XYZ file of C-alpha atoms in Angstrom:
559
model
C -63.709 -9.425 37.868
C -66.911 -9.136 39.748
C -69.599 -10.930 37.801
C -70.300 -14.635 37.709
C -71.673 -15.162 34.235
C -69.065 -13.125 32.437
C -66.767 -12.524 35.343
C -63.607 -10.514 35.773
C -60.029 -11.273 34.825
C -56.938 -12.407 36.418
C -53.291 -14.635 29.553
C -52.669 -15.262 28.622
C -52.281 -14.530 29.300
C -51.986 -13.741 30.313
C -54.373 -14.216 33.343
C -52.651 -16.407 35.921
C -53.627 -19.259 33.628
C -51.219 -22.162 33.475
C -53.130 -25.169 32.232
C -52.193 -28.507 30.682
C -49.340 -28.188 28.231
C -49.695 -24.613 27.054
C -48.180 -23.564 23.792
C -49.660 -20.113 24.264
C -48.792 -18.030 21.275
C -48.127 -14.820 23.089
C -45.701 -16.640 25.371
C -44.247 -18.874 22.679
C -41.431 -21.176 23.606
C -40.257 -24.578 22.515
C -38.257 -25.063 25.688
C -39.738 -26.935 28.606
C -39.900 -24.950 31.796
C -37.595 -26.210 34.483
C -39.624 -28.078 37.050
C -39.193 -26.915 40.573
C -37.552 -29.564 42.713
C -38.294 -29.277 46.400
C -35.190 -31.258 47.285
C -32.627 -29.139 45.501
C -32.100 -26.532 48.238
C -28.459 -26.214 49.251
C -25.929 -23.717 50.486
C -25.116 -21.180 47.817
C -21.802 -19.708 46.862
C -20.650 -17.003 44.453
C -23.310 -14.584 45.720
C -22.406 -11.029 44.763
C -23.641 -7.924 46.529
C -25.168 -5.246 44.322
C -24.228 -1.692 45.078
C -27.448 0.220 44.653
C -26.602 3.071 46.992
C -27.362 5.565 44.262
C -30.896 4.177 44.143
C -31.533 4.601 47.855
C -32.470 8.267 47.873
C -35.882 7.754 46.388
C -37.599 5.711 43.694
C -36.832 6.617 40.124
C -39.752 8.578 38.766
C -41.620 6.733 36.055
C -43.570 8.831 33.561
C -47.228 7.975 33.798
C -49.436 6.878 30.955
C -52.133 9.419 30.300
C -55.054 7.844 32.085
C -57.519 10.628 32.687
C -58.642 11.221 29.132
C -61.524 13.632 28.634
C -64.753 11.683 28.823
C -65.611 12.441 25.204
C -62.383 10.713 24.091
C -63.207 7.395 25.769
C -64.784 4.756 23.567
C -66.378 2.905 26.477
C -68.442 3.414 29.595
C -68.813 1.426 32.809
C -72.134 -0.306 33.330
C -73.458 -2.463 36.136
C -75.826 -5.378 36.464
C -76.724 -7.697 39.328
C -75.477 -10.654 37.301
C -72.258 -9.269 35.822
C -71.274 -6.592 38.296
C -69.384 -3.744 36.610
C -68.355 -4.154 32.977
C -67.328 -2.082 29.959
C -69.535 -1.309 26.974
C -68.582 0.455 23.731
C -70.063 3.954 23.458
C -69.294 4.204 19.731
C -68.136 2.035 16.888
C -64.604 0.729 17.473
C -62.423 -0.536 14.635
C -60.440 -3.763 14.836
C -56.954 -2.905 16.031
C -58.025 0.294 17.775
C -56.664 0.946 21.265
C -59.440 0.820 23.864
C -57.398 1.107 27.079
C -53.792 1.960 27.817
C -53.181 1.894 31.551
C -50.060 1.940 33.735
C -49.614 -0.828 36.262
C -51.001 -0.196 39.721
C -48.664 -2.816 41.171
C -46.371 -5.515 39.780
C -45.018 -8.476 41.730
C -43.845 -12.080 41.511
C -46.349 -14.742 40.546
C -47.403 -17.133 43.261
C -45.351 -20.293 42.977
C -42.613 -18.813 40.794
C -38.998 -19.905 41.149
C -36.078 -17.801 42.285
C -36.328 -14.548 40.334
C -34.916 -11.041 40.382
C -37.105 -8.707 42.452
C -36.421 -5.904 39.982
C -37.050 -7.392 36.541
C -38.466 -10.868 37.365
C -35.778 -12.702 35.405
C -35.125 -16.280 36.510
C -31.914 -16.553 38.526
C -29.254 -19.224 38.776
C -29.294 -20.314 42.404
C -25.529 -20.845 42.427
C -24.611 -17.384 41.188
C -26.791 -14.393 41.931
C -26.530 -10.796 43.070
C -27.752 -9.475 46.429
C -29.305 -6.061 46.906
C -26.882 -4.020 49.009
C -29.767 -2.655 51.043
C -31.936 -5.654 51.896
C -29.832 -8.585 50.620
C -32.728 -9.996 48.562
C -31.976 -11.542 45.119
C -31.360 -9.428 42.023
C -30.084 -10.195 38.540
C -27.364 -7.536 38.717
C -26.383 -4.273 40.353
C -27.666 -2.425 37.284
C -31.093 -4.092 37.063
C -33.529 -1.800 35.286
C -36.163 -2.515 37.933
C -34.175 -1.100 40.850
C -35.794 1.908 42.497
C -39.005 1.586 40.470
C -42.410 0.813 41.897
C -42.920 -1.774 39.133
C -39.810 -3.587 40.425
C -37.752 -3.427 43.601
C -38.711 -0.031 45.029
C -36.742 1.797 47.689
C -39.635 1.493 50.136
C -39.802 -2.275 49.561
C -36.033 -2.443 50.047
C -36.324 -0.476 53.309
C -39.117 -2.798 54.503
C -37.162 -5.955 53.682
C -33.986 -4.794 55.422
C -35.302 -6.381 58.604
C -36.149 -9.624 56.748
C -32.781 -11.084 55.787
C -33.261 -13.959 53.319
C -31.802 -17.319 54.279
C -29.694 -18.472 51.348
C -28.976 -21.753 53.085
C -32.653 -22.674 52.606
C -33.444 -21.823 49.005
C -36.785 -23.615 49.021
C -38.067 -21.486 51.889
C -36.776 -18.402 50.082
C -38.734 -19.397 46.986
C -41.842 -19.965 49.098
C -41.463 -16.513 50.613
C -41.999 -14.959 47.161
C -45.700 -15.755 47.564
C -45.924 -12.943 50.110
C -44.127 -10.298 48.039
C -46.897 -9.221 45.658
C -49.400 -8.879 48.544
C -46.750 -6.935 50.498
C -46.254 -4.565 47.574
C -50.010 -3.952 47.518
C -50.072 -3.230 51.247
C -47.118 -0.848 51.033
C -49.084 1.342 48.602
C -51.473 2.341 51.400
C -48.758 4.552 52.839
C -46.432 5.086 49.887
C -48.951 5.820 47.097
C -52.528 6.415 48.313
C -53.833 6.978 44.756
C -52.690 3.546 43.643
C -54.010 2.059 46.882
C -57.411 3.602 46.151
C -57.397 2.168 42.621
C -56.438 -1.254 43.966
C -59.056 -1.124 46.718
C -61.806 -0.606 44.135
C -61.157 -4.089 42.732
C -63.206 -7.116 43.756
C -61.703 -9.665 46.169
C -64.662 -12.072 46.590
C -63.747 -12.596 50.240
C -67.000 -14.333 51.152
C -66.627 -16.896 48.385
C -62.937 -17.425 49.047
C -63.457 -17.740 52.808
C -66.070 -20.443 52.223
C -63.601 -22.478 50.169
C -61.571 -25.015 52.130
C -58.377 -24.469 50.164
C -57.663 -20.845 49.206
C -58.188 -19.039 52.490
C -56.068 -21.448 54.599
C -53.363 -21.478 51.914
C -53.159 -17.669 51.917
C -53.155 -17.671 55.695
C -50.206 -20.057 55.726
C -48.184 -18.592 52.843
C -48.908 -14.880 53.198
C -50.527 -13.891 56.510
C -48.275 -16.004 58.718
C -45.229 -15.128 56.612
C -45.808 -11.387 57.113
C -46.300 -12.009 60.824
C -43.031 -13.943 60.934
C -41.380 -10.917 59.316
C -42.821 -8.721 62.112
C -44.819 -6.651 59.621
C -47.974 -5.387 61.277
C -50.912 -5.624 58.888
C -54.557 -6.420 59.538
C -55.275 -10.063 58.666
C -58.503 -9.274 56.833
C -56.701 -6.636 54.779
C -53.989 -9.138 53.845
C -56.602 -11.661 52.728
C -58.326 -8.926 50.737
C -55.226 -8.005 48.731
C -54.599 -11.718 48.148
C -58.104 -11.971 46.724
C -57.664 -8.854 44.596
C -54.525 -10.363 43.075
C -56.140 -13.763 42.523
C -59.220 -12.324 40.840
C -57.784 -9.379 38.909
C -54.070 -9.865 38.163
C -52.708 -10.271 34.632
C -49.644 -12.387 34.031
C -47.121 -10.111 32.369
C -43.778 -10.414 30.651
C -42.503 -12.097 27.527
C -40.658 -14.773 29.463
C -43.754 -16.371 30.999
C -45.299 -16.677 34.407
C -42.820 -14.867 36.635
C -44.732 -11.633 37.216
C -48.309 -10.496 37.682
C -49.763 -7.001 37.628
C -52.928 -5.095 38.442
C -54.280 -2.473 36.045
C -56.955 0.134 36.552
C -59.943 0.025 34.145
C -58.668 -3.157 32.432
C -59.877 -5.224 35.386
C -63.437 -4.262 34.439
C -63.328 -6.087 31.109
C -65.964 -8.802 31.030
C -65.001 -12.401 30.409
C -65.991 -14.283 27.276
C -64.519 -17.533 25.947
C -64.471 -15.932 22.487
C -62.875 -12.596 23.434
C -63.349 -9.378 21.502
C -59.991 -7.867 22.520
C -56.312 -8.704 22.812
C -53.780 -7.115 25.129
C -50.048 -6.630 25.510
C -47.888 -5.309 28.326
C -44.848 -3.176 27.534
C -42.173 -4.692 29.748
C -39.525 -2.128 28.838
C -41.640 1.025 29.097
C -42.020 3.168 32.224
C -44.922 2.093 34.456
C -45.217 -1.150 32.457
C -48.476 -0.166 30.709
C -51.089 -2.609 29.467
C -52.609 -1.906 26.054
C -56.019 -3.390 25.265
C -57.017 -3.411 21.581
C -60.157 -4.438 19.775
C -59.490 -7.700 17.935
C -62.813 -7.409 16.104
C -65.009 -4.397 15.257
C -67.388 -3.293 18.012
C -70.671 -1.477 17.603
C -71.943 1.026 20.135
C -73.502 -0.971 22.973
C -71.331 -4.076 22.502
C -69.756 -5.568 25.625
C -65.947 -5.345 25.562
C -64.476 -8.669 26.643
C -61.370 -10.758 27.081
C -60.871 -14.387 28.075
C -59.572 -15.308 31.521
C -59.032 -18.933 30.564
C -56.915 -20.569 27.869
C -58.942 -20.444 24.647
C -57.301 -23.616 23.302
C -59.006 -25.698 25.970
C -62.331 -27.449 26.038
C -65.354 -26.270 27.964
C -64.834 -28.646 30.899
C -61.315 -27.362 31.534
C -62.107 -23.694 30.944
C -65.110 -23.712 33.250
C -63.175 -25.630 35.918
C -60.382 -23.042 35.835
C -62.826 -20.138 35.997
C -64.769 -21.728 38.849
C -61.683 -22.539 40.917
C -59.586 -19.431 40.322
C -62.032 -16.699 39.269
C -65.002 -17.824 41.365
C -67.739 -17.783 38.736
C -69.537 -20.215 36.465
C -69.142 -19.196 32.837
C -72.242 -19.552 30.678
C -71.084 -17.662 27.590
C -72.282 -18.745 24.144
C -69.283 -20.997 23.604
C -69.652 -22.740 26.973
C -73.403 -23.214 26.516
C -73.006 -24.810 23.063
C -72.100 -28.540 23.060
C -70.253 -28.035 19.764
C -68.354 -24.964 21.058
C -69.678 -22.789 18.227
C -69.182 -25.568 15.701
C -65.495 -26.161 16.457
C -66.016 -29.518 18.244
C -63.094 -28.526 20.481
C -64.207 -31.002 23.170
C -65.635 -33.769 20.984
C -64.671 -37.435 21.183
C -65.204 -39.969 18.410
C -67.888 -42.562 18.957
C -66.300 -46.044 19.220
C -69.382 -47.528 17.525
C -70.083 -45.262 14.552
C -67.281 -42.666 14.493
C -69.606 -39.686 14.925
C -69.035 -36.904 17.465
C -69.650 -37.542 21.154
C -70.659 -34.307 22.886
C -71.923 -33.254 26.332
C -75.680 -33.424 26.705
C -75.567 -30.277 28.858
C -72.163 -28.510 28.854
C -73.214 -26.159 31.680
C -73.804 -29.121 33.978
C -70.569 -31.036 34.582
C -72.234 -34.304 35.754
C -74.331 -34.528 32.566
C -73.634 -37.552 30.313
C -71.970 -37.333 26.903
C -73.885 -38.720 23.914
C -73.176 -39.643 20.330
C -74.813 -37.365 17.776
C -75.758 -40.336 15.581
C -76.229 -43.538 17.627
C -77.348 -44.397 21.204
C -73.754 -44.542 22.556
C -73.314 -42.650 25.843
C -70.400 -41.882 28.196
C -70.757 -41.013 31.870
C -69.213 -37.689 32.905
C -66.837 -39.505 35.277
C -65.568 -41.687 32.408
C -64.976 -38.587 30.295
C -62.903 -36.983 33.048
C -60.811 -40.119 33.534
C -60.163 -40.431 29.804
C -59.242 -36.766 29.507
C -56.842 -37.020 32.418
C -55.136 -40.090 30.980
C -54.735 -38.487 27.545
C -53.555 -35.197 29.058
C -50.952 -36.972 31.183
C -49.643 -38.772 28.117
C -49.643 -35.587 26.057
C -47.671 -33.697 28.672
C -44.909 -36.306 28.552
C -44.071 -35.338 24.952
C -40.919 -33.251 24.742
C -41.580 -29.711 23.544
C -39.370 -30.195 20.442
C -40.496 -33.722 19.553
C -42.116 -33.522 16.129
C -42.465 -37.298 15.879
C -43.959 -37.433 19.388
C -46.729 -34.969 18.558
C -47.457 -36.656 15.230
C -47.571 -40.033 16.972
C -50.063 -38.686 19.515
C -52.305 -37.428 16.693
C -52.150 -40.787 14.929
C -52.596 -42.920 18.050
C -55.791 -41.167 19.149
C -57.350 -40.319 15.782
C -60.179 -42.764 16.536
C -60.682 -41.434 20.075
C -60.573 -37.638 19.686
C -62.209 -35.442 17.087
C -59.801 -33.759 14.642
C -60.247 -30.397 16.383
C -60.310 -31.627 19.984
C -58.336 -29.217 22.139
C -55.565 -31.738 22.827
C -55.150 -32.193 19.079
C -55.231 -28.402 18.625
C -52.395 -28.045 21.137
C -50.365 -30.713 19.349
C -51.000 -29.104 15.976
C -50.187 -25.680 17.355
C -46.804 -26.996 18.485
C -46.183 -28.723 15.160
C -47.080 -25.563 13.242
C -44.133 -23.853 14.912
C -41.729 -26.807 15.058
C -41.917 -27.715 11.379
C -39.356 -25.502 9.702
C -37.467 -24.483 12.834
C -35.931 -27.515 14.547
C -33.182 -29.951 13.624
C -34.146 -32.373 10.819
C -37.101 -30.149 9.935
C -35.528 -26.871 8.809
C -37.816 -25.193 6.290
C -35.592 -25.422 3.195
C -34.664 -29.043 3.969
C -38.223 -30.295 4.372
C -39.699 -32.659 1.808
C -42.731 -31.692 -0.221
C -44.802 -34.050 1.930
C -43.594 -32.350 5.125
C -44.225 -28.878 3.729
C -47.753 -29.838 2.732
C -48.251 -31.301 6.213
C -47.330 -27.943 7.760
C -49.765 -26.200 5.409
C -52.520 -28.670 6.361
C -51.885 -28.159 10.084
C -51.946 -24.359 9.808
C -55.182 -24.410 7.811
C -56.778 -26.768 10.375
C -55.801 -24.355 13.139
C -57.071 -21.296 11.294
C -60.553 -22.809 10.944
C -60.799 -23.023 14.734
C -58.925 -19.816 15.595
C -61.261 -17.799 13.383
C -64.080 -18.866 15.707
C -62.578 -18.967 19.201
C -60.183 -16.014 18.842
C -61.570 -14.072 15.897
C -59.965 -11.049 14.306
C -56.592 -9.554 15.183
C -55.458 -12.189 17.662
C -51.938 -13.463 18.284
C -53.079 -16.975 17.438
C -54.134 -15.770 14.008
C -51.095 -13.542 13.444
C -48.537 -16.224 14.255
C -50.349 -19.001 12.405
C -50.605 -16.823 9.277
C -46.855 -16.304 9.452
C -46.243 -20.032 9.883
C -48.575 -20.752 6.949
C -46.745 -18.463 4.525
C -43.373 -20.224 4.910
C -44.172 -23.689 3.467
C -46.319 -22.103 0.766
C -43.404 -19.904 -0.274
C -40.938 -22.817 -0.402
C -43.367 -24.985 -2.394
C -44.035 -22.125 -4.809
C -40.335 -21.428 -5.295
C -39.601 -25.099 -5.958
C -42.428 -25.328 -8.504
C -41.135 -22.215 -10.245
C -37.552 -23.476 -10.358
C -38.580 -26.753 -12.004
C -40.998 -24.899 -14.301
C -43.993 -26.794 -12.929
C -46.196 -23.702 -12.536
C -47.658 -21.197 -14.979
C -47.034 -17.489 -14.611
C -50.701 -16.930 -13.743
C -50.673 -19.631 -11.053
C -47.453 -18.178 -9.694
C -49.044 -14.733 -9.452
C -52.109 -16.146 -7.660
C -50.002 -18.077 -5.151
C -47.855 -15.052 -4.406
C -50.973 -12.927 -3.921
C -52.185 -15.456 -1.356
C -48.830 -15.436 0.449
C -48.702 -11.631 0.415
C -52.179 -11.481 1.987
C -51.084 -13.828 4.803
C -47.861 -11.916 5.455
C -49.576 -8.528 5.341
C -52.183 -9.507 7.912
C -49.574 -11.233 10.100
C -47.342 -8.136 10.021
C -50.318 -5.940 10.927
C -51.475 -8.097 13.860
C -48.042 -8.822 15.301
C -46.983 -5.222 14.734
C -49.163 -4.336 17.720
C -46.789 -6.295 19.969
C -43.692 -4.806 21.664
C -40.957 -4.548 19.052
C -38.434 -6.812 20.787
C -40.935 -9.457 21.900
C -41.024 -12.759 19.960
C -44.200 -11.582 18.219
C -42.727 -8.163 17.450
C -39.664 -9.799 15.905
C -41.932 -12.046 13.857
C -43.756 -8.951 12.586
C -40.391 -7.610 11.390
C -39.652 -10.933 9.689
C -43.039 -10.784 7.950
C -42.319 -7.285 6.648
C -38.897 -8.432 5.418
C -40.479 -11.415 3.642
C -42.957 -9.074 1.972
C -40.150 -6.913 0.631
C -38.399 -9.985 -0.808
C -41.570 -11.133 -2.571
C -41.664 -7.755 -4.335
C -38.552 -8.852 -6.264
C -40.751 -11.368 -8.118
C -42.633 -8.544 -9.813
C -39.978 -8.150 -12.507
C -40.854 -11.714 -13.579
C -44.639 -11.776 -13.324
C -45.659 -8.136 -13.087
C -47.418 -6.409 -10.202
C -48.598 -8.881 -7.576
C -51.145 -6.834 -5.645
């Protein structure tokens, strides 16, 4: 989170990234998020007080993840360069799937701009019926919230601090706005309450000089955080407040299965270098003590390889990724994918030439004002025209309901002569369709026509060609798409068998293919927390594998 060419993080997540219409696989949902309405504040009723008196005698102790491994057990070392700052490099060969880092959270807090959430577990709350902490009166989900008394949730020292800051439930919008100051406050409280965590946090980069020079971030933090803490009569140095704001902006990971309600800082993990084709994946264990982050190798590493993750959304084009990284992570990415007009051959940003149908690509992807040119004829687009077109198409795309199969298909058809087949907007639409086909009304898997099943297969295969390049190896994108691919193949195979339209040898070969997809999906998604959507999908993949074994009495051993 220090360098400018490879940078430092902040998911999809995952990384305070919320761009376009994100069907991010590790935060999968087919429900639209409720939009925050600034005019819906009103007096609230049915507010229950939570009796947490038993929690007030000290924070519940959370077992710590073993962090101080003997040096010989670590598979990485910290290096430094003037260009990249500090970064991690493999000291030995690392296998795909191997754990590289497992670190407890240094601090966890609400995301900036989140709605009304529980301060203990970050669950979204119904404004008309919520629970109040008996100590400080701030919102909770219940009197038995698992985050009460824990430093990863609503700690006793935070509760004691907020006792003098009674929330105004008659002005819900102001209460929501006040959440922007809570994560910085939790950082500042560590200085007194947990000096070791404060020291770990203080080692992270804040990029104060860059942020101060920007005309938006510094004043916004002054208004939403510095002045808010002053209004609460909490005496903290202004520069120190701005510094923790910067540390959170540059280094925080979005955490939690439910989406962008919480962010966390992790020691060591913040040193991972950025790359738009990451070499690792990560998960946070929401239900475990200290909410640890686990970083795994998604591809094999050799000794000396840089260990990386992506701080942008990989299913975006170079223009959007670089814009996000420049605005929120304060560096200009020039990784191999960003520097290549074809994005490593995926054409994830390519338009179709209106004259000859060939690909239109940026002449210089590292220079935003550069023109875009056809690969075959003299056709050229100005950078400004590209941005306007992208914005118009993005706006239209975002109007499609999250469960609208016909809407996504219509978008793909309408712009097939404007966007390349693997343009990132098409990838997002296909990604949604890959999960909608077989799971929503009128498109349940066993009710789908042969044409619809083959369409799902086609979409999944199109996605896999790109995912294997931009998120290679054991990535969630790959794991979930492999699972989605097996389902239509299995139904088609079963139907062919039942009408005796397939030979025994062809049946065996198809089942071998399906078993390979399910096995890899179960392996990849098995790294996820067991009760997360991905963890549940891993269980479903294992169950499907066991059912396929029953075919062996018909055709003999499959694998």
